[in-house]
Structures are given as C-alpha cells and as structure tokens.
Amino acid sequence: MKAIAPTFRRALRTAVCTPVNRLLNLVDPPVVVLLYHRVTTLISDPEMLAVSPDNFRAQMQHLKDNFPIVRFEEDWAKASKPAVAITFDDGYADNLLEALPILEETGVPATFFISTGTIGTGAEFWWHELEHILLEKQSLPSSFTLSDKRYGRTWSTATDRERQELYNSIVRLMNAGTAAQRDLWLMQLHRWAGTETTPVNIHRAMTVEELRLLAESSRVTIGAHTVTHTRLSSLTVEAQREEMTTSRQQLETWLGQKITVFSYPFGRRDEYTKESIALCRDVGFVKAAANFNFPGQAHRWTDPYQIPRHLVRNWPVEMFATQLRGFLTR
Ligand SMILES: [Zn+2]
C-alpha cells in the first residue's frame, strides 16, 4: 500500500493538473524555474545534487536552442511564450569553477542563492560532513548513541545498510534542528567515529574572493539563502529575520551590490511558514524561491514569495528534454 499511494497520488495529480495547467499556459505563458546545486563529477553523491559538466553543457545548449531564458529576478509579465529561468542554491565552489565557464560559453544567465555562513570558512556544508563520517569510513563502532534530551536513541551501525539508515535518520533530525543542535550532534558523531572536521576540497563552499569572481560575470545574479542553512519553520520569527537580513548584508558588503532575491533553505511547503513569507516581503526582497517538492509553473498570478522550482538531476540531454516537457505542465 505504501508503495502504491505515492504512485497513485502522482498519477492523479498528473491526470488532474496537466489539462488544467495546459489551459492556464494558454492564458498566460508559464516560466519554469530550474534548480541546480552543483556542476561537477562525483564518485559518491547520495543526495544526487551534482550534474556532470558534459550533461550540464548539453542541458544549457538545449535550453538556449528551444526556450527564451529569463532571469529569476526579472519581471516575467511580458513573456509571450513559455520561458525558463536557471537557479543554483548553496554556494559550492564548483559553481564558479565548473558551472560558470559553461554558462559563459552557452550564453545562459543564472541566479545563485548563497548560504553565507559557510562562505570563506573552507568548510563543507554539514550534510557532507555526515557523509564522510557515516558513509565513507571503512571501520566504525557497531552502534551509535545520540545523546540528546529529546531525540536521543541508539542505532546499530554494524552493516552498510544500518549506517545508511543512521545517515537518513540524522539527516532528518538535522533538517529539523537548529544550527547549534546540528553542531552538537556533529561533534558527537566525530568523537564516536574518530574523525576530524577537515574540509575536503571537492565539497567546499566558495571563498569570498571566488564569490566576487562569480558575481562579476554579466550572466550571474546573486541572491541570499540564509546564513546557517537552517529550516526556517524551526526558528522563531526573530531568528528567521536575522537569517534573512544578515545573509543579505554580508553579501552586499562582500559584493558591493544590492541583493533583492532569496531562496528558502530546503524550501518545501512545511519548511517555511507564512511568517517567513511576510518577513521576506518586509525585509525588502522582491521575490523568493521555493524548492523542488513544490512543482508547478510561475504565472503572473503566482505568489512572488513562493516561486515553484524543479530540481534537475544528472540527466543526459534526451531525458532532460522529456522532463522539461513535464515541468511545463505538471
Ligand atoms: Zn540549500
């Protein structure tokens, strides 16, 4: 039953939404916003966030040949046919090193939403620290006990499957937790595994200097994506405001330009609140991007503070073209 329910829901959604969306698209041509995180080649990519440079180049060329490409922050009201916007989240160094040359080569613009707390620290994002500890280490103790008043429990970690289960559980906990909780739990995991928090180059975030180089390109717009990459719905309104204004101020100081757009960390409907949406408007952002569990097209009647996006995987261009046709109507 469990396996059938999501499939059935998807089928129902396609059956109902597709004809409705086709009609709406006739009334107002949609903008489909694509979401990327990384352009690089990885041996292990459990979150499936990386698109290989070859696939990314072919995807950009396909867009260039087939669609008008708009920028996320622009006013889309005048679009006369279905258009596409490209966005990146987080601020990985490969955005500058591997994605930008391809955007320049194909003449495609993109908006990069940057989580500022990791910029310039040489550190990795927390989910990669977890991967190193739990999925890449050869020998680990046979069980792990998380010491936490509310979430404390013990996991068996004797087999690869159990380690993967622990990884999944901890990711879920960390998605829901605060930055301070995350640091505490990471420290416990490091102590348990006997690992260090040494950054591994491949997963690092950009330095400030690299971010400046990225922002200098005429193809690039920079947006904010909080400081600590914490789920906003788990924060107080004041803490949410702090995440928004501090990340924007840091970016404005580093880059000497005005930052007008924002994307919610994770960005599913339950990961930000109506207060987050009001705050976005209140602190002066003109648009905000949601995430991939929030499919749909942007129309002139879409809430500018909840623009839906579609996550792009490491698809060869034929599969990308098929997915894109679906994005235009699903
Ligand atoms: Zn993010």
Tab-separated table of C-alpha atoms and ligand atoms in Angstrom:
chain	number	residue	atom	x	y	z
A	1	MET	CA	0.000	0.000	0.000
A	2	LYS	CA	2.744	2.366	0.986
A	3	ALA	CA	4.406	1.946	-2.397
A	4	ILE	CA	1.133	2.366	-4.273
A	5	ALA	CA	-0.085	5.501	-2.537
A	6	PRO	CA	2.566	7.966	-3.818
A	7	THR	CA	2.368	6.468	-7.334
A	8	PHE	CA	-1.403	6.816	-7.268
A	9	ARG	CA	-1.160	10.377	-5.959
A	10	ARG	CA	1.313	11.257	-8.717
A	11	ALA	CA	-0.922	9.713	-11.376
A	12	LEU	CA	-3.951	11.550	-10.008
A	13	ARG	CA	-2.050	14.816	-9.915
A	14	THR	CA	-0.876	14.350	-13.499
A	15	ALA	CA	-4.400	13.431	-14.640
A	16	VAL	CA	-5.950	16.464	-12.979
A	17	CYS	CA	-3.181	19.059	-13.147
A	18	THR	CA	-1.879	18.503	-16.650
A	19	PRO	CA	-5.062	19.514	-18.547
A	20	VAL	CA	-5.698	22.390	-16.127
A	21	ASN	CA	-2.111	23.622	-16.425
A	22	ARG	CA	-2.245	23.341	-20.236
A	23	LEU	CA	-5.263	25.636	-20.191
A	24	LEU	CA	-3.596	28.080	-17.789
A	25	ASN	CA	-0.493	28.074	-20.007
A	26	LEU	CA	-2.664	29.258	-22.907
A	27	VAL	CA	-3.990	32.141	-20.808
A	28	ASP	CA	-0.538	33.111	-19.520
A	29	PRO	CA	2.712	31.522	-20.822
A	30	PRO	CA	4.498	29.975	-17.818
A	31	VAL	CA	8.030	30.405	-16.520
A	32	VAL	CA	9.620	27.147	-15.403
A	33	VAL	CA	12.349	27.693	-12.806
A	34	LEU	CA	15.071	25.051	-12.686
A	35	LEU	CA	17.053	24.318	-9.530
A	36	TYR	CA	20.670	23.147	-9.571
A	37	HIS	CA	23.159	22.787	-6.717
A	38	ARG	CA	26.405	21.536	-8.230
A	39	VAL	CA	28.114	21.034	-11.565
A	40	THR	CA	30.922	18.527	-11.111
A	41	THR	CA	31.725	14.824	-11.306
A	42	LEU	CA	31.460	12.957	-8.000
A	43	ILE	CA	32.198	9.347	-7.125
A	44	SER	CA	29.665	9.363	-4.311
A	45	ASP	CA	26.620	11.638	-4.434
A	46	PRO	CA	23.966	10.260	-2.031
A	47	GLU	CA	21.813	13.400	-2.273
A	48	MET	CA	22.106	13.331	-6.100
A	49	LEU	CA	22.883	17.045	-6.270
A	50	ALA	CA	25.641	17.038	-8.883
A	51	VAL	CA	25.157	17.334	-12.651
A	52	SER	CA	28.237	16.375	-14.692
A	53	PRO	CA	29.815	19.194	-16.749
A	54	ASP	CA	29.011	17.353	-20.010
A	55	ASN	CA	25.343	16.892	-19.126
A	56	PHE	CA	25.113	20.479	-17.856
A	57	ARG	CA	26.593	21.850	-21.092
A	58	ALA	CA	24.118	19.808	-23.187
A	59	GLN	CA	21.214	20.898	-20.948
A	60	MET	CA	22.121	24.595	-21.281
A	61	GLN	CA	22.522	24.261	-25.047
A	62	HIS	CA	19.112	22.569	-25.269
A	63	LEU	CA	17.525	25.441	-23.322
A	64	LYS	CA	19.290	28.034	-25.442
A	65	ASP	CA	18.059	26.368	-28.658
A	66	ASN	CA	14.451	25.868	-27.545
A	67	PHE	CA	13.303	28.476	-24.997
A	68	PRO	CA	13.520	32.129	-24.132
A	69	ILE	CA	15.685	32.243	-20.972
A	70	VAL	CA	14.702	34.806	-18.337
A	71	ARG	CA	16.440	35.814	-15.127
A	72	PHE	CA	14.842	34.893	-11.799
A	73	GLU	CA	14.718	38.469	-10.516
A	74	GLU	CA	13.169	39.940	-13.682
A	75	ASP	CA	9.532	40.896	-14.185
A	76	TRP	CA	8.106	37.990	-16.163
A	77	ALA	CA	4.787	39.609	-17.032
A	78	LYS	CA	5.774	40.290	-20.630
A	79	ALA	CA	6.755	36.726	-21.575
A	80	SER	CA	4.896	35.826	-24.765
A	81	LYS	CA	5.831	32.119	-24.755
A	82	PRO	CA	6.887	29.560	-22.141
A	83	ALA	CA	10.267	30.551	-20.715
A	84	VAL	CA	12.878	29.017	-18.400
A	85	ALA	CA	14.922	30.511	-15.524
A	86	ILE	CA	18.012	28.847	-14.035
A	87	THR	CA	18.889	28.957	-10.334
A	88	PHE	CA	21.552	27.441	-8.088
A	89	ASP	CA	21.364	27.009	-4.297
A	90	ASP	CA	24.001	26.990	-1.526
A	91	GLY	CA	27.278	28.376	-2.962
A	92	TYR	CA	29.554	25.458	-3.816
A	93	ALA	CA	32.985	26.307	-5.241
A	94	ASP	CA	32.166	24.247	-8.342
A	95	ASN	CA	29.520	26.862	-9.237
A	96	LEU	CA	32.397	29.177	-10.139
A	97	LEU	CA	34.934	26.588	-11.239
A	98	GLU	CA	32.749	24.310	-13.383
A	99	ALA	CA	29.294	25.846	-13.950
A	100	LEU	CA	30.247	29.443	-14.794
A	101	PRO	CA	32.520	28.612	-17.775
A	102	ILE	CA	29.639	26.613	-19.314
A	103	LEU	CA	27.116	29.413	-18.676
A	104	GLU	CA	29.532	31.877	-20.334
A	105	GLU	CA	30.168	29.530	-23.250
A	106	THR	CA	26.455	28.913	-23.919
A	107	GLY	CA	25.370	32.480	-23.061
A	108	VAL	CA	22.872	31.391	-20.401
A	109	PRO	CA	22.182	33.562	-17.316
A	110	ALA	CA	21.634	32.097	-13.818
A	111	THR	CA	20.833	33.256	-10.283
A	112	PHE	CA	22.932	31.831	-7.424
A	113	PHE	CA	21.412	31.781	-3.920
A	114	ILE	CA	24.239	31.775	-1.372
A	115	SER	CA	24.191	30.435	2.189
A	116	THR	CA	26.739	32.858	3.664
A	117	GLY	CA	27.809	31.090	6.879
A	118	THR	CA	29.953	28.562	5.010
A	119	ILE	CA	31.442	31.045	2.519
A	120	GLY	CA	35.102	31.704	3.143
A	121	THR	CA	35.471	29.220	6.005
A	122	GLY	CA	36.949	26.491	3.807
A	123	ALA	CA	34.372	24.257	5.471
A	124	GLU	CA	31.949	21.867	3.917
A	125	PHE	CA	28.203	22.004	4.241
A	126	TRP	CA	27.058	19.874	7.182
A	127	TRP	CA	25.453	17.141	5.075
A	128	HIS	CA	28.847	16.347	3.513
A	129	GLU	CA	30.462	16.112	6.947
A	130	LEU	CA	27.820	13.491	7.723
A	131	GLU	CA	28.599	11.577	4.514
A	132	HIS	CA	32.312	11.419	5.401
A	133	ILE	CA	31.611	10.186	8.905
A	134	LEU	CA	28.849	7.696	8.186
A	135	LEU	CA	29.130	6.545	4.588
A	136	GLU	CA	32.774	6.818	3.580
A	137	LYS	CA	34.665	5.498	6.602
A	138	GLN	CA	35.825	1.873	6.445
A	139	SER	CA	35.570	0.950	10.121
A	140	LEU	CA	33.104	2.327	12.632
A	141	PRO	CA	31.931	1.139	16.072
A	142	SER	CA	28.973	-1.271	15.859
A	143	SER	CA	26.448	1.128	17.397
A	144	PHE	CA	25.946	4.851	17.870
A	145	THR	CA	24.074	6.533	20.716
A	146	LEU	CA	22.972	10.098	20.184
A	147	SER	CA	22.931	11.925	23.461
A	148	ASP	CA	20.047	14.380	23.315
A	149	LYS	CA	17.217	15.019	25.762
A	150	ARG	CA	14.530	14.848	23.112
A	151	TYR	CA	15.976	12.923	20.170
A	152	GLY	CA	18.484	10.642	21.933
A	153	ARG	CA	18.475	6.991	20.864
A	154	THR	CA	20.793	4.174	19.780
A	155	TRP	CA	21.326	2.883	16.243
A	156	SER	CA	23.098	-0.310	15.252
A	157	THR	CA	25.857	0.515	12.731
A	158	ALA	CA	27.306	-2.911	12.038
A	159	THR	CA	26.332	-3.108	8.349
A	160	ASP	CA	26.359	-0.676	5.410
A	161	ARG	CA	22.569	-0.733	5.370
A	162	GLU	CA	22.386	0.226	9.061
A	163	ARG	CA	24.871	3.046	8.519
A	164	GLN	CA	22.736	4.306	5.654
A	165	GLU	CA	19.686	4.162	7.953
A	166	LEU	CA	21.543	6.107	10.641
A	167	TYR	CA	22.606	8.644	7.990
A	168	ASN	CA	18.978	9.034	6.837
A	169	SER	CA	17.733	9.453	10.421
A	170	ILE	CA	20.406	12.018	11.302
A	171	VAL	CA	19.755	13.997	8.107
A	172	ARG	CA	16.059	14.121	9.048
A	173	LEU	CA	16.909	15.263	12.591
A	174	MET	CA	19.363	17.868	11.354
A	175	ASN	CA	16.907	19.196	8.772
A	176	ALA	CA	14.508	19.852	11.619
A	177	GLY	CA	17.088	21.091	14.128
A	178	THR	CA	18.808	24.391	14.798
A	179	ALA	CA	22.409	25.181	13.789
A	180	ALA	CA	23.542	24.796	17.413
A	181	GLN	CA	21.918	21.345	17.744
A	182	ARG	CA	23.494	20.295	14.479
A	183	ASP	CA	26.978	21.341	15.653
A	184	LEU	CA	26.496	19.438	18.890
A	185	TRP	CA	25.352	16.257	17.145
A	186	LEU	CA	28.152	16.517	14.553
A	187	MET	CA	30.683	16.797	17.382
A	188	GLN	CA	29.279	13.627	18.987
A	189	LEU	CA	29.465	11.795	15.659
A	190	HIS	CA	33.044	12.937	15.024
A	191	ARG	CA	34.087	11.814	18.506
A	192	TRP	CA	32.368	8.452	18.023
A	193	ALA	CA	33.925	7.850	14.582
A	194	GLY	CA	37.338	9.265	15.456
A	195	THR	CA	37.187	11.713	12.535
A	196	GLU	CA	38.304	15.294	12.183
A	197	THR	CA	36.397	18.173	10.660
A	198	THR	CA	38.982	18.640	7.933
A	199	PRO	CA	37.466	20.120	4.815
A	200	VAL	CA	37.729	18.038	1.673
A	201	ASN	CA	38.248	20.349	-1.267
A	202	ILE	CA	35.667	18.866	-3.558
A	203	HIS	CA	32.668	19.732	-1.397
A	204	ARG	CA	33.793	23.113	-0.154
A	205	ALA	CA	31.849	26.334	-0.451
A	206	MET	CA	33.283	29.325	-2.335
A	207	THR	CA	35.681	31.754	-0.700
A	208	VAL	CA	34.658	35.429	-0.652
A	209	GLU	CA	37.153	36.066	-3.451
A	210	GLU	CA	35.611	33.300	-5.557
A	211	LEU	CA	32.123	34.617	-4.874
A	212	ARG	CA	33.274	38.041	-6.132
A	213	LEU	CA	34.594	36.475	-9.323
A	214	LEU	CA	31.287	34.682	-9.867
A	215	ALA	CA	29.296	37.865	-9.227
A	216	GLU	CA	31.413	39.813	-11.733
A	217	SER	CA	30.043	37.808	-14.657
A	218	SER	CA	27.301	39.544	-16.601
A	219	ARG	CA	25.494	36.176	-16.707
A	220	VAL	CA	25.245	35.978	-12.909
A	221	THR	CA	22.859	37.342	-10.287
A	222	ILE	CA	23.454	36.656	-6.591
A	223	GLY	CA	20.647	36.053	-4.098
A	224	ALA	CA	20.545	35.196	-0.378
A	225	HIS	CA	19.907	31.737	1.118
A	226	THR	CA	20.248	32.414	4.905
A	227	VAL	CA	23.443	32.268	6.986
A	228	THR	CA	23.283	28.825	8.601
A	229	HIS	CA	21.078	26.893	6.136
A	230	THR	CA	18.543	26.013	8.818
A	231	ARG	CA	14.921	25.113	8.186
A	232	LEU	CA	13.104	28.413	8.797
A	233	SER	CA	9.975	26.760	10.195
A	234	SER	CA	12.031	25.533	13.177
A	235	LEU	CA	13.152	29.093	14.058
A	236	THR	CA	11.440	31.952	15.872
A	237	VAL	CA	10.273	34.869	13.734
A	238	GLU	CA	13.148	36.971	15.103
A	239	ALA	CA	15.711	34.293	14.262
A	240	GLN	CA	14.250	33.987	10.749
A	241	ARG	CA	14.562	37.746	10.263
A	242	GLU	CA	18.172	37.557	11.447
A	243	GLU	CA	18.962	34.766	8.925
A	244	MET	CA	17.479	36.836	6.088
A	245	THR	CA	18.940	40.245	6.900
A	246	THR	CA	22.402	39.053	7.970
A	247	SER	CA	22.921	36.900	4.871
A	248	ARG	CA	21.806	39.799	2.678
A	249	GLN	CA	24.050	42.302	4.484
A	250	GLN	CA	27.071	40.004	4.242
A	251	LEU	CA	26.541	39.533	0.510
A	252	GLU	CA	26.027	43.269	-0.036
A	253	THR	CA	29.226	44.060	1.887
A	254	TRP	CA	31.284	41.449	0.071
A	255	LEU	CA	29.970	42.263	-3.400
A	256	GLY	CA	29.064	45.953	-3.215
A	257	GLN	CA	25.721	45.327	-4.894
A	258	LYS	CA	22.102	45.210	-3.823
A	259	ILE	CA	20.697	41.737	-3.115
A	260	THR	CA	16.986	41.556	-3.974
A	261	VAL	CA	16.066	37.861	-4.117
A	262	PHE	CA	16.021	34.984	-1.630
A	263	SER	CA	15.524	31.222	-1.583
A	264	TYR	CA	14.261	29.240	1.422
A	265	PRO	CA	16.664	26.542	2.700
A	266	PHE	CA	15.259	23.147	1.677
A	267	GLY	CA	12.160	25.072	0.565
A	268	ARG	CA	9.342	22.558	0.855
A	269	ARG	CA	6.000	23.948	1.965
A	270	ASP	CA	6.482	22.767	5.568
A	271	GLU	CA	9.999	24.167	5.792
A	272	TYR	CA	8.961	27.793	5.833
A	273	THR	CA	5.918	29.450	7.343
A	274	LYS	CA	3.523	32.254	6.488
A	275	GLU	CA	5.690	34.409	8.771
A	276	SER	CA	8.720	33.583	6.578
A	277	ILE	CA	6.804	34.780	3.513
A	278	ALA	CA	5.717	38.002	5.251
A	279	LEU	CA	9.279	38.578	6.505
A	280	CYS	CA	10.705	38.168	3.003
A	281	ARG	CA	8.490	40.985	1.798
A	282	ASP	CA	9.058	43.024	4.969
A	283	VAL	CA	12.868	42.959	4.784
A	284	GLY	CA	12.718	44.048	1.147
A	285	PHE	CA	13.244	41.011	-1.064
A	286	VAL	CA	11.267	41.263	-4.327
A	287	LYS	CA	10.932	37.509	-4.935
A	288	ALA	CA	11.609	34.252	-3.129
A	289	ALA	CA	12.116	30.743	-4.488
A	290	ALA	CA	10.662	27.586	-3.001
A	291	ASN	CA	12.030	24.159	-3.773
A	292	PHE	CA	11.512	21.069	-5.831
A	293	ASN	CA	8.884	19.338	-3.738
A	294	PHE	CA	6.705	22.162	-4.831
A	295	PRO	CA	6.187	21.572	-8.513
A	296	GLY	CA	4.431	23.979	-10.812
A	297	GLN	CA	4.920	26.854	-13.183
A	298	ALA	CA	5.163	30.536	-12.375
A	299	HIS	CA	2.368	32.683	-13.793
A	300	ARG	CA	1.532	36.327	-13.319
A	301	TRP	CA	-0.865	35.281	-10.522
A	302	THR	CA	1.774	33.169	-8.674
A	303	ASP	CA	2.843	34.457	-5.228
A	304	PRO	CA	6.255	36.087	-5.921
A	305	TYR	CA	7.398	34.875	-2.495
A	306	GLN	CA	6.688	31.209	-3.280
A	307	ILE	CA	8.006	30.667	-6.795
A	308	PRO	CA	7.970	26.932	-7.518
A	309	ARG	CA	11.095	25.232	-8.837
A	310	HIS	CA	12.010	21.917	-10.438
A	311	LEU	CA	15.140	20.077	-9.335
A	312	VAL	CA	17.375	18.943	-12.208
A	313	ARG	CA	19.250	15.662	-11.810
A	314	ASN	CA	22.292	14.401	-13.694
A	315	TRP	CA	20.211	13.663	-16.795
A	316	PRO	CA	21.561	13.165	-20.316
A	317	VAL	CA	20.015	15.745	-22.642
A	318	GLU	CA	17.257	13.467	-24.057
A	319	MET	CA	15.974	12.720	-20.562
A	320	PHE	CA	16.307	16.404	-19.637
A	321	ALA	CA	14.164	17.360	-22.653
A	322	THR	CA	11.488	14.837	-21.636
A	323	GLN	CA	11.496	16.049	-18.008
A	324	LEU	CA	11.267	19.637	-19.176
A	325	ARG	CA	8.139	18.895	-21.193
A	326	GLY	CA	6.657	17.503	-17.975
A	327	PHE	CA	7.772	20.565	-15.944
A	328	LEU	CA	5.791	22.776	-18.332
A	329	THR	CA	2.516	21.079	-17.448
A	330	ARG	CA	2.918	19.272	-14.085
B	1	ZN	ZN	20.130	24.993	0.130
